[in-house]
XYZ file of C-alpha atoms in Angstrom:
709
model
C -23.699 -72.080 -18.515
C -20.035 -71.201 -18.984
C -17.116 -73.542 -19.427
C -14.227 -71.374 -18.388
C -10.602 -72.122 -19.134
C -8.032 -70.176 -17.150
C -4.267 -69.941 -16.941
C -2.488 -67.802 -14.336
C 1.192 -67.114 -13.695
C 3.411 -64.718 -11.798
C 5.202 -62.727 -14.480
C 8.066 -60.676 -13.132
C 6.205 -60.077 -9.884
C 2.906 -59.120 -11.556
C 0.000 -61.585 -11.885
C -0.928 -62.435 -15.492
C -4.250 -64.183 -16.119
C -5.496 -65.644 -19.420
C -9.175 -66.616 -19.447
C -11.437 -67.972 -22.210
C -14.937 -69.374 -22.439
C -17.008 -66.731 -20.684
C -17.002 -63.611 -22.891
C -17.360 -63.264 -26.689
C -18.005 -66.977 -27.242
C -19.113 -66.558 -30.875
C -15.700 -65.277 -31.952
C -13.337 -67.879 -33.380
C -11.014 -67.117 -30.498
C -11.526 -64.874 -27.461
C -9.239 -64.358 -24.480
C -9.539 -61.985 -21.548
C -6.045 -60.944 -20.436
C -5.466 -59.339 -17.047
C -2.043 -57.930 -16.167
C -2.157 -56.623 -12.618
C -5.580 -54.975 -12.736
C -5.378 -53.929 -16.384
C -7.823 -56.015 -18.431
C -8.028 -56.360 -22.231
C -10.523 -58.450 -24.197
C -8.937 -59.867 -27.361
C -10.884 -61.593 -30.128
C -9.955 -63.175 -33.444
C -12.304 -63.984 -36.326
C -11.449 -65.258 -39.820
C -13.689 -65.757 -42.841
C -14.209 -69.353 -43.941
C -13.301 -68.669 -47.566
C -11.004 -66.233 -49.319
C -12.546 -63.834 -51.803
C -12.048 -64.942 -55.420
C -9.069 -63.308 -57.114
C -7.592 -62.006 -53.874
C -3.791 -61.967 -54.004
C -3.002 -60.667 -50.510
C -3.722 -61.555 -46.896
C -6.358 -59.113 -45.517
C -5.391 -58.948 -41.844
C -6.781 -56.101 -39.716
C -5.820 -55.372 -36.115
C -7.935 -52.957 -34.082
C -6.950 -51.742 -30.619
C -9.517 -49.708 -28.706
C -9.173 -47.857 -25.413
C -12.545 -47.391 -23.742
C -12.747 -44.322 -21.510
C -14.686 -46.260 -18.883
C -11.555 -48.392 -18.382
C -10.083 -45.466 -16.431
C -13.375 -44.249 -14.963
C -13.618 -41.347 -17.411
C -16.249 -39.910 -19.722
C -14.939 -39.006 -23.192
C -14.548 -35.338 -24.008
C -16.046 -33.601 -27.013
C -19.606 -32.975 -28.074
C -20.650 -36.578 -28.724
C -19.273 -38.012 -25.470
C -18.264 -41.305 -27.030
C -15.126 -42.842 -28.455
C -14.523 -41.864 -32.067
C -11.654 -42.187 -34.512
C -8.551 -43.945 -33.144
C -6.062 -41.786 -31.303
C -2.427 -41.734 -32.347
C -1.559 -44.108 -29.494
C -4.301 -46.568 -30.494
C -3.045 -46.538 -34.085
C 0.520 -47.187 -32.942
C -0.546 -50.110 -30.756
C -2.474 -51.594 -33.699
C 0.791 -51.572 -35.657
C 2.672 -52.954 -32.667
C 0.403 -56.017 -32.599
C 0.122 -56.432 -36.368
C 3.857 -56.487 -37.096
C 4.859 -59.644 -35.141
C 1.769 -61.736 -35.979
C 1.538 -61.023 -39.718
C 4.610 -63.075 -40.775
C 3.313 -66.116 -38.851
C 0.407 -66.827 -41.215
C 1.088 -69.209 -44.113
C 1.363 -67.545 -47.504
C -1.471 -69.660 -48.905
C -3.949 -68.392 -46.263
C -5.865 -65.405 -47.664
C -9.123 -65.450 -45.686
C -10.064 -62.074 -44.211
C -8.928 -62.027 -40.579
C -9.669 -59.480 -37.877
C -8.201 -59.119 -34.395
C -9.898 -56.694 -31.981
C -8.343 -55.768 -28.621
C -10.539 -53.735 -26.270
C -9.169 -52.188 -23.081
C -11.792 -52.741 -20.373
C -9.856 -51.736 -17.273
C -6.673 -49.755 -16.639
C -4.998 -49.807 -13.230
C -2.773 -46.795 -14.092
C 0.296 -48.973 -13.536
C 0.430 -51.669 -16.203
C 0.304 -50.512 -19.824
C -2.462 -52.321 -21.736
C -0.498 -52.607 -24.987
C 1.518 -55.602 -23.692
C -1.636 -57.325 -22.440
C -3.286 -56.678 -25.824
C -0.360 -58.200 -27.726
C -0.410 -61.330 -25.553
C -4.203 -61.577 -25.850
C -4.150 -61.217 -29.640
C -1.653 -64.067 -29.880
C -3.691 -66.247 -27.508
C -6.970 -65.560 -29.365
C -5.398 -66.536 -32.696
C -3.872 -69.664 -31.160
C -7.284 -70.776 -29.848
C -9.207 -69.865 -33.012
C -8.140 -72.742 -35.258
C -6.876 -70.246 -37.846
C -3.539 -71.358 -39.321
C -1.141 -69.328 -37.189
C 2.447 -70.397 -36.574
C 2.562 -68.886 -33.105
C 2.034 -68.238 -30.355
C 4.035 -65.106 -29.687
C 4.328 -62.916 -26.609
C 5.572 -59.404 -26.027
C 7.151 -57.420 -23.214
C 8.280 -53.902 -22.386
C 11.844 -53.486 -21.146
C 13.175 -50.521 -19.187
C 16.742 -49.528 -18.232
C 16.758 -48.014 -14.734
C 19.915 -47.520 -12.652
C 21.882 -49.648 -15.139
C 19.529 -52.611 -14.749
C 16.878 -54.101 -17.022
C 13.318 -53.902 -15.714
C 10.531 -56.129 -17.055
C 7.296 -54.271 -17.809
C 8.054 -51.115 -15.801
C 4.989 -49.319 -14.478
C 3.770 -46.018 -15.883
C 5.494 -44.246 -12.985
C 8.764 -46.165 -13.419
C 8.917 -45.200 -17.085
C 9.603 -41.610 -16.025
C 12.935 -42.821 -14.586
C 13.859 -45.188 -17.408
C 16.474 -44.435 -20.077
C 14.854 -47.018 -22.348
C 11.347 -47.776 -23.572
C 11.671 -50.977 -25.613
C 8.804 -53.217 -26.686
C 9.738 -56.561 -28.208
C 7.804 -59.593 -29.388
C 8.836 -63.033 -30.489
C 8.251 -66.758 -30.536
C 9.994 -69.368 -28.419
C 12.681 -69.586 -31.129
C 13.538 -65.942 -31.655
C 12.639 -62.260 -31.883
C 10.170 -60.937 -34.474
C 9.655 -57.276 -33.626
C 11.349 -54.465 -31.682
C 10.200 -50.868 -31.157
C 12.156 -48.570 -28.867
C 13.218 -45.129 -27.701
C 16.491 -44.741 -25.799
C 18.687 -42.092 -24.229
C 21.757 -42.651 -26.430
C 22.427 -46.182 -25.202
C 25.120 -48.461 -26.574
C 24.568 -51.336 -28.988
C 25.444 -53.764 -26.184
C 22.750 -52.388 -23.870
C 20.125 -52.444 -26.642
C 20.928 -56.020 -27.683
C 20.974 -57.063 -24.039
C 17.494 -55.583 -23.596
C 16.149 -57.583 -26.555
C 17.685 -60.810 -25.232
C 16.417 -60.058 -21.705
C 12.918 -59.588 -23.096
C 13.098 -62.773 -25.163
C 13.941 -64.825 -22.087
C 11.129 -63.109 -20.154
C 8.362 -63.914 -22.670
C 8.996 -67.678 -22.790
C 6.839 -68.489 -19.702
C 3.980 -66.505 -21.279
C 4.255 -68.462 -24.537
C 4.179 -71.706 -22.538
C 1.043 -70.487 -20.735
C -0.688 -69.777 -24.074
C 0.258 -73.257 -25.322
C -1.127 -74.832 -22.127
C -4.369 -72.894 -22.549
C -4.632 -73.942 -26.202
C -4.181 -77.609 -25.340
C -7.319 -77.447 -23.216
C -9.660 -75.319 -25.347
C -8.290 -74.566 -28.844
C -10.538 -75.272 -31.825
C -9.608 -77.824 -34.444
C -7.098 -76.325 -36.891
C -8.384 -75.412 -40.326
C -7.128 -77.223 -43.374
C -4.907 -75.206 -45.669
C -5.648 -75.256 -49.376
C -3.497 -77.717 -51.261
C -0.955 -76.488 -53.757
C -2.580 -76.304 -57.216
C -1.503 -79.058 -59.581
C -0.505 -76.542 -62.247
C 2.146 -74.931 -59.994
C 4.985 -77.067 -61.348
C 3.941 -76.432 -64.961
C 3.925 -72.650 -64.458
C 7.249 -72.794 -62.595
C 8.848 -74.669 -65.501
C 7.709 -71.971 -67.936
C 9.013 -69.208 -65.667
C 12.508 -70.725 -65.587
C 12.970 -69.360 -69.116
C 12.733 -65.808 -67.722
C 15.222 -66.175 -64.874
C 18.048 -64.656 -66.931
C 15.849 -61.771 -68.087
C 14.924 -60.944 -64.498
C 18.596 -61.097 -63.475
C 19.489 -58.595 -66.198
C 16.582 -56.284 -65.299
C 17.484 -56.243 -61.608
C 21.057 -55.204 -62.423
C 19.837 -51.798 -63.643
C 20.819 -49.255 -60.977
C 18.248 -46.524 -61.717
C 14.939 -47.258 -59.991
C 12.615 -46.028 -62.754
C 14.535 -47.830 -65.497
C 14.766 -50.982 -63.382
C 11.034 -50.996 -62.655
C 10.255 -50.511 -66.342
C 12.558 -53.381 -67.319
C 11.193 -55.697 -64.604
C 7.631 -54.820 -65.631
C 8.409 -55.677 -69.249
C 9.768 -59.087 -68.247
C 6.691 -59.726 -66.080
C 4.368 -58.896 -68.981
C 6.330 -61.158 -71.320
C 6.188 -64.009 -68.801
C 2.421 -63.613 -68.307
C 1.876 -63.606 -72.082
C 3.915 -66.798 -72.374
C 1.890 -68.513 -69.639
C -1.408 -67.371 -71.121
C -4.843 -66.986 -69.610
C -5.514 -70.632 -68.840
C -4.170 -70.428 -65.288
C -5.277 -68.558 -62.179
C -3.914 -64.979 -62.326
C -3.308 -64.858 -58.564
C -1.258 -68.047 -58.670
C 0.763 -66.818 -61.650
C 1.430 -63.459 -59.978
C 2.611 -65.146 -56.793
C 4.982 -67.476 -58.634
C 6.456 -64.599 -60.645
C 7.048 -62.633 -57.458
C 8.693 -65.708 -55.927
C 11.015 -66.005 -58.910
C 11.970 -62.327 -58.610
C 12.754 -62.808 -54.935
C 14.925 -65.851 -55.681
C 16.838 -63.934 -58.358
C 17.565 -60.904 -56.170
C 18.306 -62.859 -52.997
C 20.434 -65.473 -54.759
C 22.582 -62.854 -56.480
C 23.304 -61.051 -53.203
C 24.208 -64.246 -51.347
C 26.395 -65.546 -54.181
C 28.216 -62.383 -55.217
C 27.700 -59.871 -52.399
C 26.660 -57.355 -55.075
C 23.266 -55.697 -54.704
C 20.658 -54.423 -57.167
C 22.291 -51.021 -57.620
C 25.833 -52.385 -57.717
C 26.777 -51.635 -54.105
C 28.354 -54.116 -51.700
C 26.498 -55.037 -48.502
C 27.936 -52.191 -46.366
C 28.070 -49.139 -48.645
C 25.636 -46.264 -48.062
C 24.229 -44.474 -51.102
C 25.455 -40.984 -52.042
C 24.170 -38.268 -49.700
C 23.504 -34.574 -50.296
C 22.424 -32.406 -47.333
C 21.206 -28.819 -47.572
C 20.132 -26.636 -44.641
C 18.118 -23.415 -44.956
C 16.340 -24.764 -48.010
C 13.219 -22.562 -47.689
C 13.591 -18.768 -47.241
C 10.598 -18.009 -44.997
C 10.564 -21.146 -42.845
C 11.954 -20.957 -39.313
C 14.197 -23.889 -40.211
C 14.373 -26.267 -43.182
C 16.502 -28.956 -44.763
C 16.553 -31.083 -47.884
C 18.135 -34.473 -47.263
C 18.756 -36.741 -50.252
C 20.180 -40.247 -49.996
C 20.247 -42.015 -53.343
C 16.667 -41.958 -54.633
C 15.157 -41.173 -51.228
C 14.559 -37.518 -50.372
C 12.956 -35.777 -47.398
C 12.124 -32.079 -47.233
C 11.788 -31.304 -43.532
C 10.544 -27.985 -42.125
C 10.770 -26.797 -38.516
C 8.310 -24.273 -37.075
C 8.727 -22.612 -33.676
C 5.697 -21.714 -31.594
C 4.751 -20.762 -28.054
C 3.201 -22.618 -25.146
C -0.224 -21.922 -26.663
C 0.768 -24.188 -29.571
C 1.497 -27.256 -27.413
C -0.407 -30.401 -28.295
C -2.921 -31.525 -25.683
C -2.926 -35.332 -25.354
C -5.906 -36.956 -23.660
C -5.185 -40.553 -22.674
C -6.452 -43.107 -20.164
C -3.726 -42.161 -17.677
C -4.630 -38.462 -17.852
C -4.153 -35.314 -19.884
C -0.688 -34.217 -20.918
C 1.006 -31.713 -23.200
C 3.709 -32.117 -25.796
C 5.939 -29.285 -26.996
C 7.601 -31.382 -29.743
C 5.621 -32.752 -32.681
C 6.765 -34.537 -35.841
C 4.404 -35.154 -38.752
C 5.376 -37.369 -41.679
C 3.665 -37.209 -45.088
C 4.114 -39.637 -47.965
C 2.482 -38.202 -51.116
C 1.990 -40.642 -54.012
C 4.237 -38.658 -56.369
C 7.223 -39.664 -54.219
C 7.127 -43.101 -55.861
C 5.963 -41.893 -59.256
C 2.328 -42.830 -58.744
C -1.052 -41.123 -58.789
C -3.136 -41.766 -55.700
C -5.493 -40.447 -53.072
C -4.316 -37.617 -50.837
C -6.099 -37.417 -47.504
C -5.647 -37.808 -43.775
C -2.564 -39.742 -42.604
C -2.825 -43.525 -42.469
C -1.287 -46.000 -40.068
C 1.952 -46.051 -42.028
C 2.383 -42.265 -41.914
C 1.628 -42.164 -38.195
C 4.016 -45.040 -37.469
C 6.906 -43.648 -39.517
C 6.443 -40.200 -37.976
C 6.475 -41.633 -34.459
C 9.650 -43.591 -35.181
C 11.429 -40.407 -36.311
C 9.981 -38.547 -33.301
C 11.392 -41.175 -30.938
C 14.783 -40.902 -32.626
C 15.057 -37.119 -32.225
C 13.262 -36.454 -28.937
C 16.035 -37.669 -26.578
C 18.351 -34.954 -27.968
C 15.803 -32.133 -27.716
C 16.497 -29.397 -25.134
C 14.290 -29.082 -22.064
C 11.543 -26.460 -21.890
C 13.691 -24.498 -19.455
C 16.583 -24.393 -21.945
C 14.438 -23.652 -24.984
C 10.915 -22.442 -24.131
C 9.426 -23.072 -27.577
C 6.905 -25.497 -29.006
C 8.533 -27.188 -32.003
C 6.781 -28.811 -34.955
C 8.637 -30.759 -37.628
C 6.927 -31.666 -40.892
C 8.586 -34.161 -43.215
C 7.424 -34.209 -46.817
C 8.807 -37.256 -48.588
C 9.452 -36.010 -52.107
C 11.230 -39.143 -53.351
C 11.224 -42.650 -51.946
C 13.321 -45.707 -52.598
C 13.982 -47.185 -49.197
C 13.828 -45.879 -45.628
C 12.134 -42.517 -45.869
C 11.621 -42.578 -42.085
C 15.385 -42.543 -41.550
C 15.728 -39.742 -44.107
C 13.182 -37.885 -41.968
C 15.432 -38.320 -38.929
C 18.449 -36.921 -40.799
C 16.533 -34.065 -42.416
C 14.706 -33.341 -39.173
C 17.954 -33.016 -37.258
C 19.290 -30.535 -39.817
C 16.036 -28.526 -39.917
C 16.000 -28.213 -36.131
C 19.572 -26.960 -36.048
C 18.795 -24.580 -38.909
C 15.933 -23.123 -36.853
C 18.189 -22.569 -33.841
C 16.945 -25.445 -31.674
C 19.987 -26.367 -29.533
C 20.078 -30.131 -30.108
C 22.556 -31.843 -27.816
C 24.021 -33.601 -30.862
C 22.950 -34.254 -34.470
C 20.919 -37.421 -35.079
C 21.018 -39.766 -38.064
C 19.291 -43.015 -38.982
C 19.904 -45.976 -41.276
C 17.794 -48.935 -42.412
C 19.325 -52.404 -42.505
C 18.086 -55.458 -44.387
C 18.637 -59.206 -44.333
C 18.770 -61.982 -46.902
C 18.727 -65.420 -45.261
C 18.606 -68.819 -46.934
C 19.315 -71.721 -44.615
C 22.547 -70.957 -42.762
C 23.685 -68.396 -45.351
C 22.800 -64.777 -44.722
C 23.808 -61.266 -45.712
C 23.124 -58.088 -43.725
C 22.542 -55.074 -45.983
C 23.177 -51.425 -45.077
C 20.880 -48.673 -46.373
C 18.375 -50.908 -48.143
C 16.454 -50.067 -51.300
C 12.705 -50.431 -51.582
C 13.032 -53.668 -53.574
C 15.437 -55.094 -50.990
C 12.873 -54.279 -48.310
C 10.033 -55.993 -50.209
C 12.046 -59.071 -51.196
C 14.188 -59.362 -48.058
C 13.657 -60.910 -44.641
C 14.177 -57.985 -42.289
C 13.620 -54.255 -41.923
C 15.918 -53.063 -39.154
C 16.074 -49.302 -38.521
C 18.612 -47.768 -36.148
C 18.857 -44.064 -35.304
C 21.058 -42.146 -32.927
C 23.960 -39.771 -32.422
C 27.665 -40.479 -32.349
C 27.204 -41.169 -28.614
C 24.615 -43.940 -28.874
C 21.264 -45.250 -30.054
C 18.072 -43.233 -29.576
C 15.638 -45.436 -31.501
C 15.570 -48.976 -32.835
C 12.819 -50.646 -34.833
C 12.914 -54.167 -36.222
C 10.446 -56.194 -38.242
C 11.163 -59.771 -39.300
C 9.385 -61.494 -42.197
C 10.716 -64.950 -41.347
C 10.004 -66.896 -38.147
C 12.866 -65.283 -36.207
C 16.511 -64.217 -36.289
C 19.395 -65.087 -34.018
C 21.280 -62.795 -31.598
C 24.336 -63.227 -33.860
C 22.532 -61.642 -36.811
C 21.236 -58.822 -34.614
C 24.744 -58.111 -33.349
C 26.127 -57.941 -36.893
C 23.265 -55.662 -37.956
C 23.825 -53.321 -35.003
C 27.567 -53.088 -35.599
C 27.088 -52.479 -39.316
C 24.382 -49.899 -38.594
C 26.692 -47.996 -36.238
C 29.324 -47.668 -38.961
C 26.667 -46.494 -41.418
C 25.231 -43.999 -38.941
C 28.634 -42.435 -38.270
C 29.207 -42.118 -42.024
C 25.837 -40.398 -42.524
C 26.531 -37.982 -39.636
C 29.758 -37.050 -41.382
C 27.890 -36.283 -44.606
C 25.292 -34.224 -42.703
C 28.084 -32.211 -41.072
C 28.967 -30.805 -44.498
C 25.718 -28.807 -44.298
C 25.491 -27.975 -40.584
C 27.229 -29.216 -37.434
C 25.352 -27.386 -34.684
C 22.375 -25.124 -34.068
C 22.431 -21.623 -35.515
C 22.989 -18.980 -32.822
C 20.242 -16.635 -34.069
C 16.615 -17.548 -34.714
C 15.003 -16.672 -38.032
C 13.553 -13.162 -38.261
C 10.078 -14.643 -38.716
C 10.346 -16.850 -35.606
C 8.812 -15.654 -32.335
C 11.275 -14.369 -29.735
C 10.434 -15.577 -26.246
C 11.325 -13.703 -23.069
C 10.877 -15.545 -19.768
C 9.991 -13.730 -16.544
C 9.393 -15.029 -13.039
C 6.781 -13.210 -10.998
C 5.288 -13.813 -7.528
C 2.422 -16.299 -7.710
C 0.080 -13.840 -5.999
C 0.635 -11.405 -8.892
C -0.702 -13.762 -11.569
C -4.264 -12.579 -11.113
C -3.138 -8.965 -11.488
C -1.724 -9.712 -14.954
C -4.774 -11.696 -16.027
C -7.282 -9.220 -14.668
C -11.029 -9.741 -14.235
C -12.245 -12.154 -16.910
C -8.835 -11.967 -18.610
C -9.360 -8.302 -19.443
C -5.823 -7.064 -18.711
C -3.836 -9.845 -20.384
C -6.118 -9.692 -23.418
C -5.602 -5.944 -23.662
C -1.807 -6.334 -23.440
C -1.816 -8.943 -26.239
C -4.052 -6.843 -28.463
C -2.105 -3.619 -28.055
C 1.416 -5.087 -28.286
C 0.819 -8.007 -30.671
C 2.630 -10.403 -28.322
C 1.507 -13.788 -26.960
C 1.677 -14.361 -23.223
C 1.736 -17.738 -21.420
C 1.491 -17.820 -17.619
C 2.219 -20.991 -15.653
C 1.021 -21.799 -12.159
C 4.499 -21.358 -10.652
C 4.703 -17.726 -11.800
C 6.708 -18.337 -14.961
C 5.626 -15.883 -17.670
C 6.666 -16.352 -21.304
C 6.242 -13.465 -23.697
C 6.523 -14.328 -27.392
C 6.615 -11.793 -30.212
C 7.872 -11.737 -33.773
C 9.385 -8.242 -33.405
C 11.619 -7.052 -30.619
C 9.604 -3.889 -30.028
C 6.389 -5.873 -29.558
C 7.985 -8.173 -26.998
C 9.653 -5.333 -25.127
C 6.374 -3.442 -24.874
C 4.576 -6.478 -23.441
C 7.396 -7.205 -20.983
C 7.371 -3.584 -19.828
C 3.614 -3.739 -19.213
C 3.963 -6.917 -17.177
C 6.817 -5.540 -15.125
C 4.798 -2.432 -14.400
C 1.904 -4.564 -13.179
C 3.959 -6.736 -10.840
C 6.284 -3.951 -9.644
C 5.755 -2.582 -6.150
C 5.699 1.235 -5.714
C 8.799 2.586 -3.994
C 8.804 5.493 -1.572
C 10.258 8.666 -3.093
C 10.204 7.388 -6.691
C 8.574 9.478 -9.434
C 6.241 7.775 -11.929
C 4.283 8.783 -15.023
C 0.586 8.404 -14.355
C -2.877 8.960 -15.719
C -5.793 10.542 -13.888
C -8.569 7.950 -13.752
C -10.987 9.730 -11.404
C -11.425 13.132 -9.752
C -13.234 13.680 -6.455
C -13.699 16.597 -4.095
C -10.726 15.599 -1.937
C -8.250 14.901 -4.752
C -7.504 12.736 -7.804
C -6.915 9.015 -8.258
C -3.973 8.361 -10.556
C -3.051 5.080 -12.251
C 0.749 5.153 -12.132
C 2.193 1.607 -12.069
C 0.479 -1.051 -14.130
C -2.950 -1.504 -12.611
C -2.022 0.314 -9.403
C -3.808 3.510 -8.438
C -2.889 6.045 -5.788
C -4.497 9.163 -4.351
C -3.161 12.662 -4.880
C -4.832 14.541 -2.036
C -6.152 17.990 -3.008
C -3.447 19.511 -0.788
C -0.770 17.749 -2.911
C -2.024 18.985 -6.282
C -0.206 22.348 -6.184
C 1.486 24.743 -3.860
C -1.078 26.938 -2.213
C -4.815 26.451 -1.825
C -6.843 24.559 -4.436
C -10.576 25.218 -4.609
C -11.540 22.351 -6.966
C -9.618 19.316 -8.096
C -10.706 19.872 -11.688
C -9.003 23.272 -11.657
C -5.698 21.395 -11.746
C -6.430 18.103 -13.547
C -9.177 16.195 -15.278
C -9.827 12.524 -16.028
C -7.492 11.285 -18.759
C -4.728 13.824 -18.046
C -1.156 12.536 -18.012
C 0.680 13.658 -14.900
C 3.872 12.990 -12.985
C 3.538 11.824 -9.403
C 5.835 11.035 -6.494
C 5.162 8.331 -3.914
C 5.150 10.074 -0.534
C 3.770 7.323 1.688
C 1.318 4.499 2.419
C -1.707 4.531 4.670
C -2.683 1.861 7.215
C -4.454 -0.207 4.513
C -1.477 -0.139 2.135
C -2.997 2.479 -0.153
C -0.461 4.677 -1.934
C -0.193 8.395 -1.228
C 0.974 10.481 -4.192
C 1.992 14.080 -4.790
C 1.987 16.225 -7.926
C 3.228 19.470 -6.384
C 6.565 17.938 -5.422
C 7.341 17.118 -9.087
C 8.071 19.467 -11.959
C 5.217 18.503 -14.314
C 7.199 19.446 -17.409
C 10.614 17.965 -16.689
C 9.746 15.331 -14.087
C 12.393 16.719 -11.729
C 12.041 16.126 -7.990
C 11.374 19.618 -6.537
C 12.014 18.481 -2.970
C 15.489 17.223 -3.857
C 16.209 20.461 -5.744
C 15.161 22.545 -2.730
C 17.330 20.473 -0.400
C 20.283 20.848 -2.771
C 19.860 24.637 -2.832
C 19.735 24.740 0.943
C 22.912 22.747 1.245
C 24.635 25.030 -1.265
C 23.556 28.183 0.674
C 25.053 26.823 3.884
């Protein structure tokens, strides 16, 4: 019934299996990828015809993690997978970015790639298997795809590169780098690093590129045995040359428009030239074709000018960074804030400090975890002078926020050093190139403004590339237009000690190690310059937290005392929080964190906790409260939740007929610990303490006796 095609190889010591022909046979391409015992089903389907009037390539990548892959049942009320998690969204982007530039520009049929995680062995991350499977499915589908590609994860452990480190090994790695590319070169890089050098980062990319070549060969071998016949691409319309000849008249006008430095004025001038060109061409030709040719002419004008003169749209040379203004403490009531402006890109970043109760709970296939550092990036439409929908964050917002998070996290203090949950929110208020890197710069300043002791400030810069044949130019701090019309978006973030995050997307088939080396060196110079500009606002964390920020006091108590603080059903800890206004977090190892906005509130809660965990000492006098009276004495609560018995003979000097003659329930009394019985119960005395002054009467009597002698 099945005609199965299979390709297997040993990839860095882990078996990799590609199989097609058994599952999802109605898809244009379907490949089951197994890496170790992690299995992902990848399918590719493309419509036969493009929708009329469509001027873009509608490619969608979906990555889904099924809970059954890890032997789990989803949480929540519905008990089924719902909206994509942040990790699923990021993996979708990870797969989309290297495959998108490998489709021909003339192909505009709706295309969908779906990667479904079916099994997870808790060792091999499914994102790499999904990327390989997506490439293989497209290669088999007959869709015009100039692949295949492959991807790999690279670690840096004990000063050595590790191919596809396991989930456990990643805890020891100073690098988490995912790269993808073709046989010829690298297309995509995404990474987080512990302040590594440019040489180590470039070496990791080259190491990964060499490692993926056997996988690409395996996909090609599989395709030779079972790939579908390739689809024919639409021929170039006959009227293309006629339209191109008309557009040549507007080349000079576009050159003049793109020399305007101000973004708004430049866009208005470029738009006017576009309208004039469309009017000249008329309505006799396909609007999509005309629009594409005009965009091509604009790209040629901008790219040609940079390669010929080295002068960019806004008049800068290839290495100059736009003017920077940094301001810390921008908002009066925020725990920490900064306004970072670089040219026409501006990020307003706000830091908020919370407690352990504010940590983010992350439920993934490998288990549940908690994060005490969050970064959320928002890109409102007004930032580019447009009106648009405002709603939940899209893939772009999630991806840009994660990039900035990766850049800053390696410099964040440990929970032991700084026991706070930290949330950064970046509101992009203006955008003209690399708002994610502005988020890194503004985020670093906001954290220091809030008092978070960053090891060092962090900055980021976006690099671009213009490449025509053997000629190329690497651009520092790219504008939005240079991003759209260029060949590369290369973002590098880090401190003055090294790189913490690197992201690269290539719009051409690949770039060489030489170009990457130039881009890294140029980015380092730009990053150091930006750090210098940021230092004009703030160079290190403020020593005092904002008045509105919670103040956290950390205590260590015996583990067997935890239940005493919590109380039955949480009664005691809830009562402490309600009466003092503090928040209390208790960890399994006996670490107690008390957070309060005011010092008095925190001190009151700490005092209550210390009373509860304190052990009564013989001969010490305590303030207490009568909680119960009986015929033989009174029970007094005197140390947290601890009670002791004042025997009727210890209520007063002389004979006492009834306990209630001396004290009643609710009375505040002073008691002295005079002993412990065989069961550890505390014996107390009231008669040995002056109930007004709290003086020890026994000590006073002994002192008088000594004086008389």
